[in-house]
XYZ file of N, CA and C in Angstrom:
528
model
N 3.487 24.526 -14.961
C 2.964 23.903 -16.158
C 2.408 22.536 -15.801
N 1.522 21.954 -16.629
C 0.838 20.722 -16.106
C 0.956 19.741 -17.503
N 1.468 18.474 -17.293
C 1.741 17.500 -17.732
C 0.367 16.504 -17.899
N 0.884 15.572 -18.894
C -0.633 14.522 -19.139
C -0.660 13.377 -17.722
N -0.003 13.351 -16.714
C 0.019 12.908 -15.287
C -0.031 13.197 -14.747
N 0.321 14.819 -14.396
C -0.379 15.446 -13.508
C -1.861 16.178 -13.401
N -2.377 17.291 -12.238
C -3.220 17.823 -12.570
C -3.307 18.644 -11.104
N -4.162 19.464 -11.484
C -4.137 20.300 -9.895
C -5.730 20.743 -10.230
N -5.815 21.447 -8.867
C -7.697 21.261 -8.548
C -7.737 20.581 -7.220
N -6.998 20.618 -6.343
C -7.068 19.929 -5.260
C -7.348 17.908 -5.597
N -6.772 17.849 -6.661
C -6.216 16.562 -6.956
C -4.467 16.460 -6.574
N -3.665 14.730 -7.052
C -2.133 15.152 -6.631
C -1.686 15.516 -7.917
N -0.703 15.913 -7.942
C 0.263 17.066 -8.798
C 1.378 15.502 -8.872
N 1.399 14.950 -9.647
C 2.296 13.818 -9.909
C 2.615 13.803 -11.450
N 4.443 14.236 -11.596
C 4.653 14.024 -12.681
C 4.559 14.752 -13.910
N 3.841 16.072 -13.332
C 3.504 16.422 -14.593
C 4.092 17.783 -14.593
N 4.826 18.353 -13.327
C 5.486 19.483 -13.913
C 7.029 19.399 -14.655
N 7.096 20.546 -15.193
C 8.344 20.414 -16.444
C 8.960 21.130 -15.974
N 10.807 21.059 -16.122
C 11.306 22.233 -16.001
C 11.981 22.717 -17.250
N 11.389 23.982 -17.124
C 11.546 24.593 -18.596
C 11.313 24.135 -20.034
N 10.535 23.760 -19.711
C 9.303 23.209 -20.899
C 9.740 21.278 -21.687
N 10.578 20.920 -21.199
C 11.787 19.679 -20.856
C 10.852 19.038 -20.783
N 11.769 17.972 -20.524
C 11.358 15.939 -19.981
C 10.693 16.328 -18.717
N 9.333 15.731 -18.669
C 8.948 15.786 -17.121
C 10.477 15.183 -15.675
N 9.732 16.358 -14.886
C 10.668 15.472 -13.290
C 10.874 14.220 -13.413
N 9.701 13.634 -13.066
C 9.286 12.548 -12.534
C 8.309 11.107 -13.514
N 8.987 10.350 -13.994
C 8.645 9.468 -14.982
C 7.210 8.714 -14.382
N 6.574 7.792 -14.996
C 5.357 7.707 -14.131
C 5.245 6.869 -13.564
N 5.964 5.630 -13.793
C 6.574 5.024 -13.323
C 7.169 5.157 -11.859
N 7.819 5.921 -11.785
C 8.286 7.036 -10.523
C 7.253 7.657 -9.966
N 6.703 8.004 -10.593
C 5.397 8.009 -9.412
C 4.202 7.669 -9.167
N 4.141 6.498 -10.104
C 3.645 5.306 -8.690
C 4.352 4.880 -7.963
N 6.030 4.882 -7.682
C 6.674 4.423 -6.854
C 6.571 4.995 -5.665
N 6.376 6.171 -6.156
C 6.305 7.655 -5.056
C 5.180 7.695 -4.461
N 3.837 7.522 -4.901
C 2.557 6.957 -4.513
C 2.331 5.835 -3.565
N 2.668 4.814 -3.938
C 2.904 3.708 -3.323
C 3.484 3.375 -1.975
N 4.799 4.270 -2.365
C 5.890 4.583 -1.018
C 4.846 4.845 -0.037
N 4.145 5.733 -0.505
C 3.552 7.412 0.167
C 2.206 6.521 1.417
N 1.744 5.867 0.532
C 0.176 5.344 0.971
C 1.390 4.166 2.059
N 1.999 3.638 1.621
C 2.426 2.241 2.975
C 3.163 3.228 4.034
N 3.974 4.431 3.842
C 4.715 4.501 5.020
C 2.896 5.668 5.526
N 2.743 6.050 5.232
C 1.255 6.632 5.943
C 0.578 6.012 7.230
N 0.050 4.859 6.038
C -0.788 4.105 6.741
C -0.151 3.055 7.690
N 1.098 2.861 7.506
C 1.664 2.065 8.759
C 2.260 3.064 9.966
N 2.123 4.290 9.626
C 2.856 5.007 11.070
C 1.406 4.991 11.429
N 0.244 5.303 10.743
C -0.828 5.412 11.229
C -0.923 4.379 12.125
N -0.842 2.924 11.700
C -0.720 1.595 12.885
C -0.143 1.797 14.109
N 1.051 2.559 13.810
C 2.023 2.349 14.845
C 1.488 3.169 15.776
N 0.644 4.352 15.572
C 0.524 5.485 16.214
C -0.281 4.628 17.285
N -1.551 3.893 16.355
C -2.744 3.586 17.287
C -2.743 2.203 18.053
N -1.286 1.279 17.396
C -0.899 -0.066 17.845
C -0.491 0.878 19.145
N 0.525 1.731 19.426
C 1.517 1.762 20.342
C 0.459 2.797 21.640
N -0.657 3.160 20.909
C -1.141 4.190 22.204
C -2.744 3.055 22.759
N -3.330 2.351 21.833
C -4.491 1.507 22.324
C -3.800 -0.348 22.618
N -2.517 -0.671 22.228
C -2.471 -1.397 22.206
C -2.999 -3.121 22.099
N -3.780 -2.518 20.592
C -4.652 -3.327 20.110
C -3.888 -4.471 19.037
N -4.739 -5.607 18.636
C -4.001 -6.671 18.102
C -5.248 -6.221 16.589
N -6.482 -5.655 16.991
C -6.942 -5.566 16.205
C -6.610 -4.611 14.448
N -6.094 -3.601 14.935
C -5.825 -2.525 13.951
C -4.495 -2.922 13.210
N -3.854 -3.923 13.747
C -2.775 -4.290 12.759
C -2.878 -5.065 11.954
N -4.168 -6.065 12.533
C -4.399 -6.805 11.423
C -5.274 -6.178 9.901
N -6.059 -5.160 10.213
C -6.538 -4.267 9.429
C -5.834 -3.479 8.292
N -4.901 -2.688 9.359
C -3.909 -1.939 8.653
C -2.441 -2.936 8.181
N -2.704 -3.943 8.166
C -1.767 -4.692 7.154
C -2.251 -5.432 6.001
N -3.567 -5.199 5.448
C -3.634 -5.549 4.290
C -4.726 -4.949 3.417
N -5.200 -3.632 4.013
C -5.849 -2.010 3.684
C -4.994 -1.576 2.484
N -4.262 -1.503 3.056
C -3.010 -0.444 2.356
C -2.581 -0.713 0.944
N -2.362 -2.670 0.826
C -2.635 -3.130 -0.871
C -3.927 -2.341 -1.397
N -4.734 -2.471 -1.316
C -5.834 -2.213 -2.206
C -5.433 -0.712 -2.614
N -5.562 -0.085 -1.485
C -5.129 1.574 -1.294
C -4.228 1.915 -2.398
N -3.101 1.171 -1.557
C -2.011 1.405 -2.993
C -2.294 1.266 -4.309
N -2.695 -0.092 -4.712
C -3.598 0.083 -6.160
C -4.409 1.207 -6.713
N -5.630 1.246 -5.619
C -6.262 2.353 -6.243
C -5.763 3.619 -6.516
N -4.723 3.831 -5.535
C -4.144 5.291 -5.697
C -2.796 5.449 -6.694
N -2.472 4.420 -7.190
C -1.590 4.420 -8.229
C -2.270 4.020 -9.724
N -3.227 3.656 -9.533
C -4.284 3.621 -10.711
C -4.904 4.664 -10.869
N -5.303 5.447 -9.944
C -5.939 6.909 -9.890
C -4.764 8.022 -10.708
N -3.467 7.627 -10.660
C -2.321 9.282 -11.100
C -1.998 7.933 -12.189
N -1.952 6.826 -12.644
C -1.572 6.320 -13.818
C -2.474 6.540 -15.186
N -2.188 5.753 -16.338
C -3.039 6.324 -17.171
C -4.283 5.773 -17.533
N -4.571 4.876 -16.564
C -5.766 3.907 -16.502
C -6.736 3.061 -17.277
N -5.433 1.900 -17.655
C -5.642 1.437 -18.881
C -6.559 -0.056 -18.240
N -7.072 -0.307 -19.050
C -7.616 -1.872 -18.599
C -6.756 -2.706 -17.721
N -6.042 -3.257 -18.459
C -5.020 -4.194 -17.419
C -5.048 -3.654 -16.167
N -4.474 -2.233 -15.642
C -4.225 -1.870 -14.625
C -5.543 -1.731 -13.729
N -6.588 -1.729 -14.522
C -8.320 -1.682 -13.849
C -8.267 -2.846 -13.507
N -7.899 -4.276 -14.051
C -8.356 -5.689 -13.620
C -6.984 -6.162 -12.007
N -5.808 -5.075 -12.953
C -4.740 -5.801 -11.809
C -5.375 -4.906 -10.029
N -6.335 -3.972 -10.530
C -6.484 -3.206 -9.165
C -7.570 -3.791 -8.550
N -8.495 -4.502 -9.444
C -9.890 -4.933 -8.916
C -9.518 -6.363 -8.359
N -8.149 -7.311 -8.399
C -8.185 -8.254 -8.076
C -7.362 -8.065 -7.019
N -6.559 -7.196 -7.051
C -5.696 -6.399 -5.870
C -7.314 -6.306 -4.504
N -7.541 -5.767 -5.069
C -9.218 -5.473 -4.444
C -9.641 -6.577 -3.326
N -9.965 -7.330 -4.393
C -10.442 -8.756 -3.921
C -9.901 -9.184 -3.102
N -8.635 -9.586 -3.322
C -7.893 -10.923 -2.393
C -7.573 -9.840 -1.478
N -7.545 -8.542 -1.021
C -7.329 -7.828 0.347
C -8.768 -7.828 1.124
N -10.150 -7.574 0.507
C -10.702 -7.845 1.299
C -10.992 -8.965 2.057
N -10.673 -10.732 1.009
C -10.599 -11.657 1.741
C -9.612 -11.759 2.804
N -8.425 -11.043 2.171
C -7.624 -11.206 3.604
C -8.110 -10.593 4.448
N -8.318 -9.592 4.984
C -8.669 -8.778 5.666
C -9.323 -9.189 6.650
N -11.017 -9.459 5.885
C -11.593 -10.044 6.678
C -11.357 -11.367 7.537
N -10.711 -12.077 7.031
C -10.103 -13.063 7.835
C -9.591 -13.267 8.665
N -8.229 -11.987 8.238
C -7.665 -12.008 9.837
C -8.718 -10.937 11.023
N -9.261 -10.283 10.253
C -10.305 -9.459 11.364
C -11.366 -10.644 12.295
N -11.360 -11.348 11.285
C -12.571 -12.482 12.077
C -12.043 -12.881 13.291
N -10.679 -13.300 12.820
C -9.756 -14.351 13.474
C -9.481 -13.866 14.919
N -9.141 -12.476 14.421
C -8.586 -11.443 15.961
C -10.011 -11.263 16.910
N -11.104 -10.936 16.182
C -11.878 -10.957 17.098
C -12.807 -12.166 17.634
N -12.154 -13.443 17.325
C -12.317 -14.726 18.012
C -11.296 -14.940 19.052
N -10.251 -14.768 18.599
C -9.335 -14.957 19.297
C -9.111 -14.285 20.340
N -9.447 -12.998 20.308
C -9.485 -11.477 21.088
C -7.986 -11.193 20.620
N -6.495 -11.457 19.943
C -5.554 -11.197 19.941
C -4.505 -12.361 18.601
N -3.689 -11.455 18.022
C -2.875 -12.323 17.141
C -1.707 -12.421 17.586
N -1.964 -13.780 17.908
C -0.798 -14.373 18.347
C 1.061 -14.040 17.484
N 0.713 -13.918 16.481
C 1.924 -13.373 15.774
C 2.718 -11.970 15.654
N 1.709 -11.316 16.400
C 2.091 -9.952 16.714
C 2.997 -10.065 18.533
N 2.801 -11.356 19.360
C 3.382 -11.240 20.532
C 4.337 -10.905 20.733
N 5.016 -10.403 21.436
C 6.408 -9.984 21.747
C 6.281 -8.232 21.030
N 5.882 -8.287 20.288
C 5.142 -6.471 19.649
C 4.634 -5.772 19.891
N 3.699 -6.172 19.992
C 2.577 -5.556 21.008
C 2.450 -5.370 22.794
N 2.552 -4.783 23.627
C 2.468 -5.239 24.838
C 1.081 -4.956 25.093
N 1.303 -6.448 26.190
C -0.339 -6.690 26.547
C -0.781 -5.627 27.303
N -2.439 -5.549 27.455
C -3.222 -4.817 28.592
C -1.954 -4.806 29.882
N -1.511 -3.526 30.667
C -1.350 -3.896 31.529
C 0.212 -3.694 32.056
N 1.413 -3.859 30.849
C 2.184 -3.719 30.700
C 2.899 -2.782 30.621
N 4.164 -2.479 31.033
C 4.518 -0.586 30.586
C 5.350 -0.994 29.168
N 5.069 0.810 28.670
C 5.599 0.917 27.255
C 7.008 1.440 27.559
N 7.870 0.428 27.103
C 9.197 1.322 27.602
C 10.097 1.323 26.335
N 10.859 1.950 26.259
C 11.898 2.447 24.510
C 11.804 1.049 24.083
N 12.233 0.188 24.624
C 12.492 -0.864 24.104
C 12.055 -1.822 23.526
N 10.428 -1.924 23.981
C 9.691 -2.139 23.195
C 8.704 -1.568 22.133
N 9.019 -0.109 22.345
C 8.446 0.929 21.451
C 8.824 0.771 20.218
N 10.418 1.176 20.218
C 10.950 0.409 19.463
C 11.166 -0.798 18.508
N 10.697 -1.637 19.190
C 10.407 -3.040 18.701
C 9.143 -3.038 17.729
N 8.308 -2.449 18.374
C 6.983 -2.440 17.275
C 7.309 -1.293 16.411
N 7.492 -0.206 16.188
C 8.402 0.483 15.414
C 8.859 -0.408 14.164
N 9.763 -1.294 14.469
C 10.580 -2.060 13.385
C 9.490 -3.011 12.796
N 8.351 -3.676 13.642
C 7.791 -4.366 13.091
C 6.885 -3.904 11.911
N 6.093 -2.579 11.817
C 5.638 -1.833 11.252
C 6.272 -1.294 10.249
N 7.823 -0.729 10.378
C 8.598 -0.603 9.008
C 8.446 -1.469 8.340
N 8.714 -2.971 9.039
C 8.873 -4.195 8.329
C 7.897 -4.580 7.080
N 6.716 -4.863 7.975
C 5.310 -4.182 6.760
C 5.282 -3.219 6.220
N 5.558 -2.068 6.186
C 5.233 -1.066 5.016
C 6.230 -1.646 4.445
N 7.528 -1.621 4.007
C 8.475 -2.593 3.324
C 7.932 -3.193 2.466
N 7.244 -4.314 3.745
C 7.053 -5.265 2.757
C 5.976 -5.622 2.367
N 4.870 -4.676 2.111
C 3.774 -4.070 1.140
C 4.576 -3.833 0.204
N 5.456 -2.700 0.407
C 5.594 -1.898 -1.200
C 6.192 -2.708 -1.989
N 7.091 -4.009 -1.741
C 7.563 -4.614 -2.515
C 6.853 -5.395 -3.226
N 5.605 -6.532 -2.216
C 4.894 -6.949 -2.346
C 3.507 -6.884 -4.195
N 3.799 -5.003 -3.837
C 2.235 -4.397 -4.720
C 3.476 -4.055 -5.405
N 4.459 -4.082 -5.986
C 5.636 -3.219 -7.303
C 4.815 -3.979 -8.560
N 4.291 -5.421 -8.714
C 3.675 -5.634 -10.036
C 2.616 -4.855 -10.447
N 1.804 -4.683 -9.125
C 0.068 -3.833 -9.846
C 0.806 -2.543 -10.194
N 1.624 -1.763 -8.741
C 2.203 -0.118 -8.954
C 2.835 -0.422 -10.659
N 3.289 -1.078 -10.907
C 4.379 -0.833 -12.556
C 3.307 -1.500 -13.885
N 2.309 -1.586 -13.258
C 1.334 -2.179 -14.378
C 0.528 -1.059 -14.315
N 0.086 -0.329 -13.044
C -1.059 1.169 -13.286
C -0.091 2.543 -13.467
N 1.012 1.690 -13.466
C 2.019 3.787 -13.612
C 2.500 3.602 -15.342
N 1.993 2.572 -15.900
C 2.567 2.898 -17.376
C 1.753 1.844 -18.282
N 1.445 2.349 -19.490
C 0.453 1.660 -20.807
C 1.107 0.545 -21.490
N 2.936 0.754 -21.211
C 3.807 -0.341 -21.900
C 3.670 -1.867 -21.358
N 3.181 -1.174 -19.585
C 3.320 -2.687 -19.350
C 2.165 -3.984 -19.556
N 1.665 -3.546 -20.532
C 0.455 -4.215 -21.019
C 1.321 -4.784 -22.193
N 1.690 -4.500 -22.748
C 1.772 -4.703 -24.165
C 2.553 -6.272 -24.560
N 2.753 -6.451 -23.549
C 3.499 -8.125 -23.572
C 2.392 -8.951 -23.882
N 2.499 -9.928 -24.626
C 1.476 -10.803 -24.866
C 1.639 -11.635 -23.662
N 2.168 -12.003 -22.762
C 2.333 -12.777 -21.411
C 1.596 -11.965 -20.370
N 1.361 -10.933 -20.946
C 0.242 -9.539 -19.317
C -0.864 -11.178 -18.855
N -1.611 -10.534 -19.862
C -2.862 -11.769 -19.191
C -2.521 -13.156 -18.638
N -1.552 -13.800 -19.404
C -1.133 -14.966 -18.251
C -0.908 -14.566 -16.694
N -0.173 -13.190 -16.591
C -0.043 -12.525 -15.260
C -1.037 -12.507 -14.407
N -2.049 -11.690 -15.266
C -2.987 -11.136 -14.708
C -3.681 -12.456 -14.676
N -4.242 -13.751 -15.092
C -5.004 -15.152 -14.838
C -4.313 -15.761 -13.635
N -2.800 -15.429 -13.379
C -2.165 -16.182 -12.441
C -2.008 -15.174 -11.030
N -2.805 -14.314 -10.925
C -2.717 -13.505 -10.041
C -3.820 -13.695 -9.631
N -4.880 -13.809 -10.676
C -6.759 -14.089 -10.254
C -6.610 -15.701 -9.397
């Protein structure tokens, strides 16, 4: 059965099946949480995959602030896509591509981010558990602490209530 959050068609199926004609599974709320989760631990094993086999300084800086926007859009995409959650995603938007680009500039001036050292091993170096490992944790660390990071836009595009505060737009002005 298909719910007013879910949908199928080779779209995601979020939320909207019932069991036995009942309270949906999954509140929507819950899944943008589930969304959200979904897009940071993705896209950071994706890092890890290509940090730990090219051992680049470049792709982490990329893939650490991709994944906000991502997350927005894709929790605005299965939410019910109310205004607020259009402005909290388009400014989500914004300030990731400025970041982004910044640190992309930065790395490729620099040739390397210095804040990733000890994480990354240089050109040259062997990959051994121990530091595999190490970047491993650093990469959990970020998806972490993305998802915590994006919980205001995710709980503003997974539900219509959270508009309804007359304080939203102060949010949303102090976020712009």
């Amino acid at each position: 059965m298909r719910g007013k959050a879910g949908f199928l068609g080779g779209r995601l199926l979020v939320g909207g099946l019932r069991r036995g004609g009942g309270k949906p599974m999954f509140s929507t709320v819950a899944s943008g949480l589930a969304v959200s989760a979904g897009v940071f631990a993705a896209s950071n094993a994706l890092g890890f995959g290509i940090t730990a086999t090219t051992r680049t300084h470049k792709v982490a800086d990329l893939l650490s602030a991709g994944p906000f926007a991502l997350s927005a859009v894709a929790t605005y995409a299965v939410g019910p896509g109310t205004t607020a959650g259009l402005v909290a995603t388009g400014l989500t938007g914004l300030y990731c591509i400025r970041l982004t680009s910044f640190l992309f500039k930065r790395v490729l001036k620099l040739g390397k981010d210095t804040r990733f050292d000890g994480f990354i091993p240089e050109k040259g170096e062997k990959m051994t558990a121990a530091k595999l490992m190490r970047l491993g944790g650093l990469w959990t660390i970020m998806a972490s602490w993305g998802f915590v990071v994006t919980l205001p836009v995710t709980i503003i595009n997974s539900t219509a209530a959270a508009t309804a505060s007359p304080l939203f737009w102060v949010c949303i002005c102090g976020q712009a």
